[in-house]
CSV table of C-alpha atoms and ligand atoms in Angstrom, one decimal:
chain,number,residue,atom,x,y,z
V,266,MET,CA,-75.0,63.5,-57.9
V,267,GLU,CA,-74.3,65.2,-54.9
V,268,LEU,CA,-72.4,63.2,-52.7
V,269,ALA,CA,-74.2,65.3,-49.2
V,270,ALA,CA,-77.3,64.7,-51.0
V,271,ASP,CA,-77.6,61.1,-50.6
V,272,PRO,CA,-78.4,59.3,-46.9
V,273,ARG,CA,-76.4,56.7,-48.0
V,274,LEU,CA,-73.7,58.8,-48.2
V,275,SER,CA,-73.7,60.9,-44.8
V,276,VAL,CA,-72.5,60.4,-42.0
V,277,THR,CA,-73.4,60.9,-38.3
V,278,THR,CA,-70.9,62.1,-36.2
V,279,HIS,CA,-71.0,61.7,-32.3
V,280,PRO,CA,-69.4,63.4,-30.0
V,281,VAL,CA,-66.7,61.4,-28.2
V,282,VAL,CA,-67.1,61.6,-24.3
V,283,GLY,CA,-64.4,59.1,-23.2
V,284,GLY,CA,-64.2,54.9,-24.3
V,285,PRO,CA,-65.8,52.9,-25.1
V,286,THR,CA,-68.7,51.1,-23.4
V,287,VAL,CA,-70.4,48.0,-23.1
V,288,GLY,CA,-74.3,47.6,-22.8
V,289,PRO,CA,-75.3,48.9,-19.2
V,290,SER,CA,-76.4,45.1,-18.3
V,291,LEU,CA,-72.7,43.6,-19.2
V,292,ASN,CA,-70.8,45.9,-18.5
V,293,GLY,CA,-72.8,46.0,-14.6
V,294,ARG,CA,-72.5,42.0,-14.0
V,295,LEU,CA,-68.8,42.0,-15.1
V,296,GLY,CA,-68.2,44.4,-13.4
V,297,GLY,CA,-69.9,43.1,-10.4
V,298,LEU,CA,-67.3,40.6,-10.3
V,299,SER,CA,-63.9,40.1,-8.5
V,300,ASP,CA,-60.6,40.9,-10.7
V,301,TYR,CA,-59.4,37.5,-12.1
V,302,PRO,CA,-57.4,35.6,-9.7
V,303,PHE,CA,-53.0,36.0,-11.6
V,304,THR,CA,-55.2,40.0,-12.0
V,305,ARG,CA,-55.1,40.1,-8.1
V,306,LEU,CA,-51.8,38.3,-7.5
V,307,ALA,CA,-49.7,40.8,-10.1
V,308,ALA,CA,-51.2,43.4,-8.3
V,309,LEU,CA,-50.6,41.9,-4.6
V,310,LEU,CA,-47.4,41.9,-6.1
V,311,ALA,CA,-46.1,44.8,-8.1
V,312,ASP,CA,-44.2,46.5,-6.1
V,313,VAL,CA,-42.5,43.0,-4.3
V,314,ALA,CA,-38.3,41.8,-6.2
V,315,PRO,CA,-38.4,38.2,-5.7
V,316,ARG,CA,-35.0,37.0,-5.2
V,317,SER,CA,-32.9,37.9,-8.2
V,318,ASN,CA,-30.1,35.4,-7.9
V,319,THR,CA,-32.8,32.2,-8.3
V,320,THR,CA,-34.9,32.0,-11.9
V,321,PRO,CA,-38.3,32.1,-10.7
V,322,LEU,CA,-40.3,29.6,-9.9
V,323,MET,CA,-44.2,29.6,-11.3
V,324,LEU,CA,-45.8,26.8,-9.5
V,325,SER,CA,-49.4,29.9,-9.7
V,326,ILE,CA,-50.6,28.8,-12.8
V,327,GLY,CA,-51.6,24.9,-13.5
V,328,GLU,CA,-50.2,24.3,-16.2
V,329,PRO,CA,-48.6,21.7,-16.3
V,330,GLN,CA,-44.8,21.4,-17.5
V,331,HIS,CA,-44.4,17.8,-19.0
V,332,GLU,CA,-43.6,17.6,-22.5
V,333,PRO,CA,-46.5,16.3,-24.5
V,334,PRO,CA,-46.7,13.2,-26.3
V,335,THR,CA,-44.7,13.1,-29.3
V,336,LEU,CA,-48.0,11.1,-30.1
V,337,LEU,CA,-49.2,14.4,-30.4
V,338,ALA,CA,-47.2,15.7,-33.0
V,339,GLN,CA,-47.0,12.8,-35.2
V,340,ALA,CA,-51.2,13.2,-35.1
V,341,LEU,CA,-50.9,16.3,-36.0
V,342,ALA,CA,-48.0,16.6,-39.4
V,343,ALA,CA,-49.9,13.6,-40.4
V,344,ALA,CA,-53.5,15.6,-40.7
V,345,PRO,CA,-53.9,16.4,-44.9
V,346,LEU,CA,-52.9,20.3,-45.0
V,347,ALA,CA,-55.5,20.6,-46.7
V,348,ASP,CA,-57.3,20.3,-43.3
V,349,TRP,CA,-56.6,23.2,-42.5
V,350,GLY,CA,-58.4,25.1,-44.9
V,351,LYS,CA,-61.8,23.5,-43.4
V,352,TYR,CA,-64.4,25.3,-41.4
V,353,PRO,CA,-64.2,22.9,-38.8
V,354,PRO,CA,-68.4,21.4,-38.1
V,355,THR,CA,-69.4,22.4,-34.5
V,356,ILE,CA,-70.3,19.1,-33.8
V,357,GLY,CA,-66.1,17.6,-34.3
V,358,THR,CA,-65.8,14.4,-36.5
V,359,ALA,CA,-67.3,10.7,-36.2
V,360,PRO,CA,-63.2,9.8,-35.6
V,361,PHE,CA,-63.1,12.0,-32.4
V,362,ARG,CA,-66.5,11.8,-30.7
V,363,ALA,CA,-66.1,7.6,-31.6
V,364,ALA,CA,-62.8,8.2,-29.5
V,365,VAL,CA,-63.8,9.8,-26.2
V,366,HIS,CA,-66.7,7.2,-26.2
V,367,GLY,CA,-64.5,4.9,-26.6
V,368,TRP,CA,-62.1,6.3,-23.2
V,369,LEU,CA,-65.2,7.3,-21.4
V,370,CYS,CA,-66.3,3.6,-22.0
V,371,ARG,CA,-62.9,2.5,-21.7
V,372,ARG,CA,-62.2,4.3,-18.2
V,373,TYR,CA,-65.5,4.7,-16.8
V,374,GLY,CA,-66.5,0.9,-17.2
V,375,LEU,CA,-69.9,2.2,-19.5
V,376,PRO,CA,-71.6,-0.3,-21.7
V,377,ALA,CA,-70.9,1.3,-25.4
V,378,SER,CA,-75.1,2.2,-25.4
V,379,PHE,CA,-75.2,4.6,-22.0
V,380,VAL,CA,-73.7,7.6,-23.4
V,381,ASP,CA,-74.4,8.3,-26.6
V,382,VAL,CA,-71.2,8.6,-29.6
V,383,ASP,CA,-73.8,11.3,-32.1
V,384,LYS,CA,-75.9,12.8,-29.7
V,385,GLY,CA,-74.2,12.2,-26.9
V,386,ILE,CA,-70.5,13.9,-26.9
V,387,LEU,CA,-69.5,17.9,-28.3
V,388,PRO,CA,-65.8,18.9,-28.9
V,389,ALA,CA,-65.2,21.8,-26.8
V,390,THR,CA,-61.6,24.0,-26.8
V,391,GLY,CA,-60.5,23.3,-23.4
V,392,THR,CA,-63.2,23.1,-20.7
V,393,ARG,CA,-63.1,26.4,-19.8
V,394,GLU,CA,-65.1,28.1,-22.0
V,395,ALA,CA,-67.7,24.8,-22.0
V,396,LEU,CA,-68.2,26.0,-18.5
V,397,PHE,CA,-68.7,28.9,-19.3
V,398,GLN,CA,-70.7,28.4,-22.0
V,399,VAL,CA,-72.6,26.1,-19.6
V,400,ALA,CA,-74.0,28.8,-17.5
V,401,LEU,CA,-75.6,30.6,-20.7
V,402,LEU,CA,-77.1,27.5,-21.7
V,403,ALA,CA,-79.0,26.2,-17.8
V,404,THR,CA,-79.8,29.7,-16.6
V,405,PRO,CA,-84.1,30.8,-17.4
V,406,GLN,CA,-85.0,34.2,-16.5
V,407,ARG,CA,-86.7,33.2,-13.4
V,408,LYS,CA,-87.0,29.6,-12.3
V,409,ASP,CA,-89.5,29.0,-8.6
V,410,GLY,CA,-90.9,32.5,-10.0
V,411,ARG,CA,-87.5,33.4,-8.2
V,412,GLN,CA,-83.6,34.1,-9.4
V,413,PRO,CA,-81.8,31.3,-10.8
V,414,ALA,CA,-78.6,30.1,-8.6
V,415,VAL,CA,-75.9,28.7,-9.4
V,416,LEU,CA,-74.2,26.7,-7.4
V,417,ILE,CA,-70.6,26.8,-6.9
V,418,PRO,CA,-68.1,24.8,-4.5
V,419,ASN,CA,-66.4,27.8,-2.2
V,420,PRO,CA,-63.0,27.4,-3.2
V,421,PHE,CA,-63.6,27.1,-7.0
V,422,TYR,CA,-62.3,28.1,-10.9
V,423,ALA,CA,-63.2,31.8,-11.5
V,424,VAL,CA,-64.9,30.8,-14.6
V,425,TYR,CA,-67.5,28.8,-12.3
V,426,GLU,CA,-68.5,32.7,-10.8
V,427,GLY,CA,-67.7,34.7,-14.1
V,428,ALA,CA,-70.6,32.6,-15.7
V,429,ALA,CA,-73.3,31.8,-13.4
V,430,ALA,CA,-72.8,36.0,-12.5
V,431,LEU,CA,-73.0,37.4,-16.6
V,432,ALA,CA,-75.5,34.6,-17.3
V,433,GLY,CA,-78.2,36.8,-15.0
V,434,ALA,CA,-77.7,33.9,-12.0
V,435,GLU,CA,-77.2,34.8,-8.6
V,436,PRO,CA,-73.9,32.4,-7.4
V,437,VAL,CA,-74.1,31.0,-4.3
V,438,PHE,CA,-71.6,29.4,-2.7
V,439,MET,CA,-71.5,25.8,-0.9
V,440,PRO,CA,-68.9,25.9,1.6
V,441,ALA,CA,-65.9,22.6,0.8
V,442,THR,CA,-63.8,23.2,4.0
V,443,ARG,CA,-61.4,20.5,5.6
V,444,GLU,CA,-64.3,19.8,8.0
V,445,THR,CA,-66.4,19.2,4.8
V,446,GLY,CA,-63.3,16.4,3.7
V,447,PHE,CA,-62.9,19.4,0.8
V,448,LEU,CA,-66.4,18.9,-1.0
V,449,PRO,CA,-69.3,20.6,-0.5
V,450,ASP,CA,-71.6,19.0,2.0
V,451,LEU,CA,-75.1,18.0,-0.4
V,452,ASP,CA,-76.8,17.5,3.0
V,453,ALA,CA,-76.6,21.0,3.6
V,454,LEU,CA,-78.2,22.8,0.6
V,455,ALA,CA,-82.1,23.9,1.6
V,456,PRO,CA,-84.5,23.1,-0.2
V,457,GLU,CA,-86.0,26.6,-0.6
V,458,LEU,CA,-82.2,27.1,-2.7
V,459,LEU,CA,-82.5,23.3,-5.0
V,460,ALA,CA,-86.3,24.4,-6.4
V,461,ARG,CA,-84.6,28.0,-7.5
V,462,THR,CA,-81.3,25.6,-8.5
V,463,ALA,CA,-80.7,26.6,-12.6
V,464,LEU,CA,-77.2,24.7,-13.0
V,465,MET,CA,-74.8,23.2,-9.9
V,466,TYR,CA,-71.2,22.7,-10.9
V,467,LEU,CA,-69.3,20.5,-9.0
V,468,CYS,CA,-65.6,19.8,-9.6
V,469,THR,CA,-63.8,15.9,-8.8
V,470,PRO,CA,-60.7,15.4,-8.2
V,471,SER,CA,-60.8,19.5,-6.9
V,472,ASN,CA,-59.3,22.5,-7.6
V,473,PRO,CA,-57.3,23.5,-5.7
V,474,GLN,CA,-57.6,21.5,-2.7
V,475,GLY,CA,-57.3,17.8,-4.1
V,476,ALA,CA,-60.3,16.0,-3.5
V,477,VAL,CA,-62.1,13.6,-4.8
V,478,ALA,CA,-66.3,12.7,-4.8
V,479,ASP,CA,-66.6,9.0,-4.7
V,480,LEU,CA,-69.4,7.7,-5.9
V,481,ALA,CA,-72.4,8.2,-3.6
V,482,TYR,CA,-71.4,11.6,-3.4
V,483,LEU,CA,-72.1,11.9,-7.1
V,484,LYS,CA,-74.9,10.1,-6.9
V,485,LYS,CA,-76.7,12.2,-4.5
V,486,ALA,CA,-76.1,15.2,-6.6
V,487,ILE,CA,-77.1,13.8,-9.8
V,488,THR,CA,-79.8,12.6,-7.4
V,489,LEU,CA,-80.7,16.2,-6.7
V,490,ALA,CA,-79.8,17.3,-10.0
V,491,ARG,CA,-82.9,15.5,-11.1
V,492,ALA,CA,-85.2,15.8,-8.7
V,493,TYR,CA,-84.9,19.7,-8.6
V,494,GLY,CA,-84.7,20.2,-11.7
V,495,PHE,CA,-81.9,21.6,-12.8
V,496,VAL,CA,-78.4,21.1,-14.5
V,497,LEU,CA,-75.4,19.2,-13.1
V,498,ALA,CA,-72.0,19.7,-14.5
V,499,LEU,CA,-69.7,18.0,-14.0
V,500,ASP,CA,-65.6,19.5,-14.1
V,501,GLU,CA,-63.9,16.2,-14.5
V,502,CYS,CA,-60.6,18.3,-16.1
V,503,TYR,CA,-58.3,16.4,-13.6
V,504,ALA,CA,-59.4,13.0,-13.9
V,505,GLU,CA,-56.6,11.2,-15.1
V,506,ILE,CA,-53.9,12.5,-12.6
V,507,TRP,CA,-54.6,10.9,-9.3
V,508,ASP,CA,-52.8,9.4,-6.5
V,509,LYS,CA,-53.7,5.9,-4.4
V,510,ALA,CA,-57.3,5.0,-7.2
V,511,PRO,CA,-58.9,6.7,-9.7
V,512,PRO,CA,-61.3,9.2,-8.8
V,513,PRO,CA,-64.6,8.0,-10.3
V,514,GLY,CA,-67.0,9.8,-12.7
V,515,GLY,CA,-70.3,11.3,-13.5
V,516,PHE,CA,-71.2,8.7,-15.7
V,517,GLU,CA,-69.9,5.8,-13.0
V,518,ALA,CA,-72.4,7.7,-10.8
V,519,ALA,CA,-75.8,7.6,-13.2
V,520,LEU,CA,-74.8,3.8,-14.7
V,521,SER,CA,-74.8,2.5,-10.7
V,522,LEU,CA,-78.4,4.6,-10.7
V,523,GLU,CA,-79.5,3.5,-13.5
V,524,ASN,CA,-78.6,-0.1,-12.0
V,525,ASP,CA,-80.6,0.5,-9.2
V,526,GLY,CA,-83.3,0.6,-10.5
V,527,ALA,CA,-83.6,4.3,-10.3
V,528,GLY,CA,-81.9,5.4,-13.6
V,529,GLN,CA,-81.9,8.1,-16.1
V,530,GLY,CA,-79.8,7.5,-18.7
V,531,THR,CA,-77.3,10.3,-18.3
V,532,ALA,CA,-80.3,12.9,-18.0
V,533,ASN,CA,-79.5,16.6,-16.5
V,534,LEU,CA,-75.1,15.5,-16.7
V,535,LEU,CA,-73.1,16.9,-18.0
V,536,VAL,CA,-68.8,16.1,-17.6
V,537,PHE,CA,-66.7,18.3,-19.4
V,538,ASN,CA,-62.8,16.5,-19.5
V,539,SER,CA,-60.4,18.0,-21.6
V,540,LEU,CA,-56.6,17.1,-23.0
V,541,SER,CA,-54.9,20.1,-20.8
V,542,LYS,CA,-53.9,17.8,-17.5
V,543,ARG,CA,-54.3,13.8,-19.2
V,544,SER,CA,-51.5,14.9,-21.8
V,545,SER,CA,-50.2,18.3,-20.4
V,546,ALA,CA,-51.0,19.5,-24.3
V,547,ALA,CA,-53.0,22.8,-23.1
V,548,GLY,CA,-51.8,24.2,-25.7
V,549,LEU,CA,-53.9,22.2,-28.2
V,550,ARG,CA,-57.0,23.5,-26.4
V,551,SER,CA,-58.7,20.5,-26.3
V,552,GLY,CA,-61.6,19.4,-24.1
V,553,PHE,CA,-65.1,17.9,-24.4
V,554,ILE,CA,-68.7,17.7,-23.9
V,555,ALA,CA,-71.0,14.6,-23.1
V,556,GLY,CA,-74.0,13.8,-21.4
V,557,ASP,CA,-77.6,13.8,-21.6
V,558,PRO,CA,-78.7,14.6,-25.5
V,559,ALA,CA,-81.8,16.7,-24.0
V,560,LEU,CA,-78.7,19.6,-22.5
V,561,ILE,CA,-76.2,18.6,-25.4
V,562,GLN,CA,-79.0,19.5,-28.3
V,563,PRO,CA,-79.3,23.0,-27.1
V,564,PHE,CA,-75.6,23.2,-26.1
V,565,THR,CA,-74.7,21.9,-30.1
V,566,ARG,CA,-77.2,24.6,-31.2
V,567,LEU,CA,-75.6,28.0,-28.4
V,568,ARG,CA,-71.9,26.6,-30.0
V,569,SER,CA,-73.2,27.5,-33.0
V,570,TYR,CA,-73.6,30.7,-33.0
V,571,ALA,CA,-71.0,31.4,-30.4
V,572,LEU,CA,-67.6,29.3,-31.5
V,573,ALA,CA,-65.2,29.2,-33.6
V,574,GLY,CA,-64.5,25.1,-32.6
V,575,ASN,CA,-61.4,22.6,-32.7
V,576,ALA,CA,-59.3,22.8,-36.5
V,577,LEU,CA,-59.8,19.1,-38.1
V,578,PRO,CA,-56.7,18.8,-37.2
V,579,ALA,CA,-56.6,19.3,-33.5
V,580,LEU,CA,-59.4,17.1,-33.4
V,581,ALA,CA,-57.9,14.1,-35.3
V,582,ALA,CA,-54.6,14.5,-32.7
V,583,ALA,CA,-57.7,14.5,-29.7
V,584,ALA,CA,-58.6,11.6,-31.4
V,585,ALA,CA,-55.4,10.3,-31.5
V,586,LEU,CA,-54.4,11.2,-27.8
V,587,TRP,CA,-58.0,9.9,-26.2
V,588,GLY,CA,-57.5,6.5,-27.9
V,589,ASP,CA,-54.0,6.5,-25.1
V,590,ASP,CA,-53.3,5.7,-21.6
V,591,VAL,CA,-49.5,4.6,-22.4
V,592,HIS,CA,-48.5,8.3,-21.4
V,593,VAL,CA,-50.8,8.6,-19.5
V,594,GLU,CA,-49.8,6.4,-16.6
V,595,GLU,CA,-46.3,7.7,-17.5
V,596,ASN,CA,-47.4,11.8,-17.2
V,597,ARG,CA,-49.2,10.8,-13.4
V,598,ARG,CA,-46.1,9.1,-12.1
V,599,LEU,CA,-44.1,11.7,-12.6
V,600,TYR,CA,-46.9,13.9,-10.7
V,601,ARG,CA,-46.6,11.0,-8.0
V,602,GLN,CA,-42.8,11.8,-7.6
V,603,LYS,CA,-43.5,15.8,-6.6
V,604,ILE,CA,-46.1,14.8,-4.4
V,605,ASP,CA,-43.4,12.4,-2.8
V,606,ALA,CA,-40.5,15.3,-2.7
V,607,ALA,CA,-43.5,17.5,-1.5
V,608,GLU,CA,-44.5,14.9,1.3
V,609,ALA,CA,-41.5,14.5,2.6
V,610,ALA,CA,-40.3,18.2,2.5
V,611,LEU,CA,-43.4,19.3,4.5
V,612,LYS,CA,-45.7,16.2,6.4
V,613,GLY,CA,-47.1,17.5,9.7
V,614,ARG,CA,-46.3,21.1,8.2
V,615,TYR,CA,-48.3,23.8,6.5
V,616,GLY,CA,-51.9,21.1,6.9
V,617,PHE,CA,-50.4,18.8,4.5
V,618,TYR,CA,-51.4,16.3,2.5
V,619,ARG,CA,-51.4,14.0,0.2
V,620,PRO,CA,-53.8,15.5,-2.8
V,621,ALA,CA,-56.3,11.8,-3.7
V,622,GLY,CA,-56.0,13.9,-7.8
V,623,GLY,CA,-54.5,16.9,-9.3
V,624,PHE,CA,-51.4,18.6,-9.0
V,625,PHE,CA,-52.1,21.3,-6.5
V,626,LEU,CA,-51.0,21.7,-2.9
V,627,TRP,CA,-53.7,23.2,-1.1
V,628,LEU,CA,-51.1,24.7,1.9
V,629,GLU,CA,-52.3,26.1,5.6
V,630,VAL,CA,-49.6,29.3,6.2
V,631,GLY,CA,-51.8,30.9,7.9
V,632,ASP,CA,-51.9,34.2,6.1
V,633,GLY,CA,-52.2,33.5,2.6
V,634,GLU,CA,-51.3,36.9,0.9
V,635,ALA,CA,-48.3,37.7,3.4
V,636,ALA,CA,-46.8,33.4,2.5
V,637,THR,CA,-47.0,34.4,-0.9
V,638,ARG,CA,-45.4,38.2,-0.8
V,639,LYS,CA,-43.5,36.6,1.3
V,640,LEU,CA,-42.1,33.5,-0.8
V,641,TRP,CA,-41.5,35.5,-4.2
V,642,GLY,CA,-39.8,38.4,-2.5
V,643,GLU,CA,-37.3,35.8,-0.8
V,644,ALA,CA,-37.1,32.8,-3.0
V,645,GLY,CA,-38.6,33.9,-5.9
V,646,VAL,CA,-41.2,31.0,-6.2
V,647,ARG,CA,-44.8,32.9,-7.3
V,648,VAL,CA,-47.9,30.5,-5.9
V,649,LEU,CA,-51.6,32.1,-5.3
V,650,PRO,CA,-53.5,33.0,-1.9
V,651,GLY,CA,-56.5,31.0,-1.3
V,652,ALA,CA,-58.5,34.0,-0.8
V,653,TYR,CA,-58.1,34.6,-4.9
V,654,PHE,CA,-60.6,30.9,-4.0
V,655,THR,CA,-63.2,31.8,-2.4
V,656,ARG,CA,-65.7,34.1,-1.7
V,657,SER,CA,-66.1,36.2,1.8
V,658,GLU,CA,-68.8,35.1,3.8
V,659,PRO,CA,-70.7,38.5,4.9
V,660,ASP,CA,-69.8,38.3,8.1
V,661,GLY,CA,-66.3,39.2,6.5
V,662,SER,CA,-64.4,36.0,7.2
V,663,ASN,CA,-63.2,33.7,3.9
V,664,ALA,CA,-62.0,30.1,4.0
V,665,GLY,CA,-59.1,30.5,2.1
V,666,ARG,CA,-57.6,33.2,3.9
V,667,PRO,CA,-54.8,30.9,6.3
V,668,PHE,CA,-54.0,29.2,2.7
V,669,ILE,CA,-51.9,29.4,-0.3
V,670,ARG,CA,-52.4,27.1,-3.9
V,671,VAL,CA,-49.0,25.7,-5.4
V,672,ALA,CA,-49.4,24.5,-8.7
V,673,TRP,CA,-46.7,21.6,-8.3
V,674,CYS,CA,-46.2,21.3,-12.4
V,675,THR,CA,-42.9,22.2,-12.3
V,676,THR,CA,-40.2,19.5,-13.6
V,677,LEU,CA,-38.6,18.1,-9.9
V,678,LYS,CA,-35.0,19.5,-10.9
V,679,ARG,CA,-36.5,22.8,-9.9
V,680,TRP,CA,-38.1,21.7,-7.0
V,681,PRO,CA,-37.4,25.1,-5.0
V,682,ALA,CA,-35.1,24.9,-2.1
V,683,PRO,CA,-38.1,26.6,0.2
V,684,VAL,CA,-39.7,23.9,1.3
V,685,ARG,CA,-36.9,21.3,2.2
V,686,ARG,CA,-36.8,21.2,5.7
U,719,PLP,C1,-60.8,23.4,-11.7
U,719,PLP,C2,-60.5,23.5,-13.7
U,719,PLP,N1,-61.3,24.0,-14.5
U,719,PLP,C3,-62.0,24.4,-15.9
U,719,PLP,C4,-59.9,24.7,-15.7
U,719,PLP,C5,-59.9,24.6,-17.7
U,719,PLP,O1,-59.0,24.0,-18.4
U,719,PLP,P1,-59.1,23.7,-19.8
U,719,PLP,O2,-59.7,24.8,-20.3
U,719,PLP,O3,-57.6,23.8,-20.1
U,719,PLP,O4,-59.4,22.5,-20.1
U,719,PLP,C6,-59.3,24.7,-14.8
U,719,PLP,C7,-57.7,25.3,-15.7
U,719,PLP,O5,-57.3,24.9,-15.0
U,719,PLP,C8,-59.4,24.1,-13.9
U,719,PLP,O6,-58.5,23.9,-13.2
């Protein structure tokens, strides 16, 4: 047989006209996004050399620097070698779900039946990818006959905006300024907007401001989600890093609604959490999605196409960590020490306040980009300009512009001189 005559073996060649391309619609949406905050930071500091006689101090990334608990290493070591050879199921393992369920009940005082241990909990490789996917899950083609909206606090975690835009929704930003207690004013949302809302992201404690939504606020958000038929995605990944009192959670609010006689269980609610901050285990990439079984079911379907899942030994380690609160208390103690030190140095300056939760300082320095360049050049301290977390208003103003975000993750020994009086 002549090879070239066999159509199965013929090769069609295309002229090479440039680099690889992606689909036009994805391309258009991707192109509409701002660069990721760390990409913008690298560009801002590209021509600034950090002071040479000091080791640079990275206070830009919210990566916990406390040692992860030994429990993590022990649990990983105890996992059977054969488990590394197995594909993990999308829904994780029963012990993993039971450990998450146990923690939720303990932490938020929930009755065992409130969150369905089998149909209401999914493992996630950290909250980040799950927070991205929820926009794909929640966004229909049209809502109320119009392009769906995804409501996002402003400032915000960049993933929310990317997820909303790539899902084909319009990201709509809700100001969360000092005047609104650093949380979006839910009463300010117009009914016409709520009617086309497919998804609302809320973060409590919030990144970057460290504001905590109280129970009444969360109840209002859930009530809106039910009244207008949208998904409420509560990003609670800082829930265990708190100063004076444990922040209430979405499930606590849903339970309280139930007790008021207005409850529908976990309807419309999805809660996202992970071990990245709670157990200083960002590298484990282990989190969960929990809530409304009617949402968890399609989420499981979505994830069975889109996700590789957590390795079985990682799920076993995660189960051990969710089962233990002692290491978390120690973690909080270390963060409080740092906030104490920051307070001693910064009280009365730069609008300093003790964040109710999380480990970020949100400091008002006048011009966030200029301060970021100065801190890097003169002190070797890397922070992020507040404007990289905020979307500008149509008039060009940007509420984050006067701020910097300082990720107070470093160990106290490396406490930076520039913030000392
Ligand atoms: C507000 C917020 N949500 C989600 C995440 C994602 O964290 P992870 O995927 O490690 O759970 C982060 C990480 O810094 C964050 O700041």
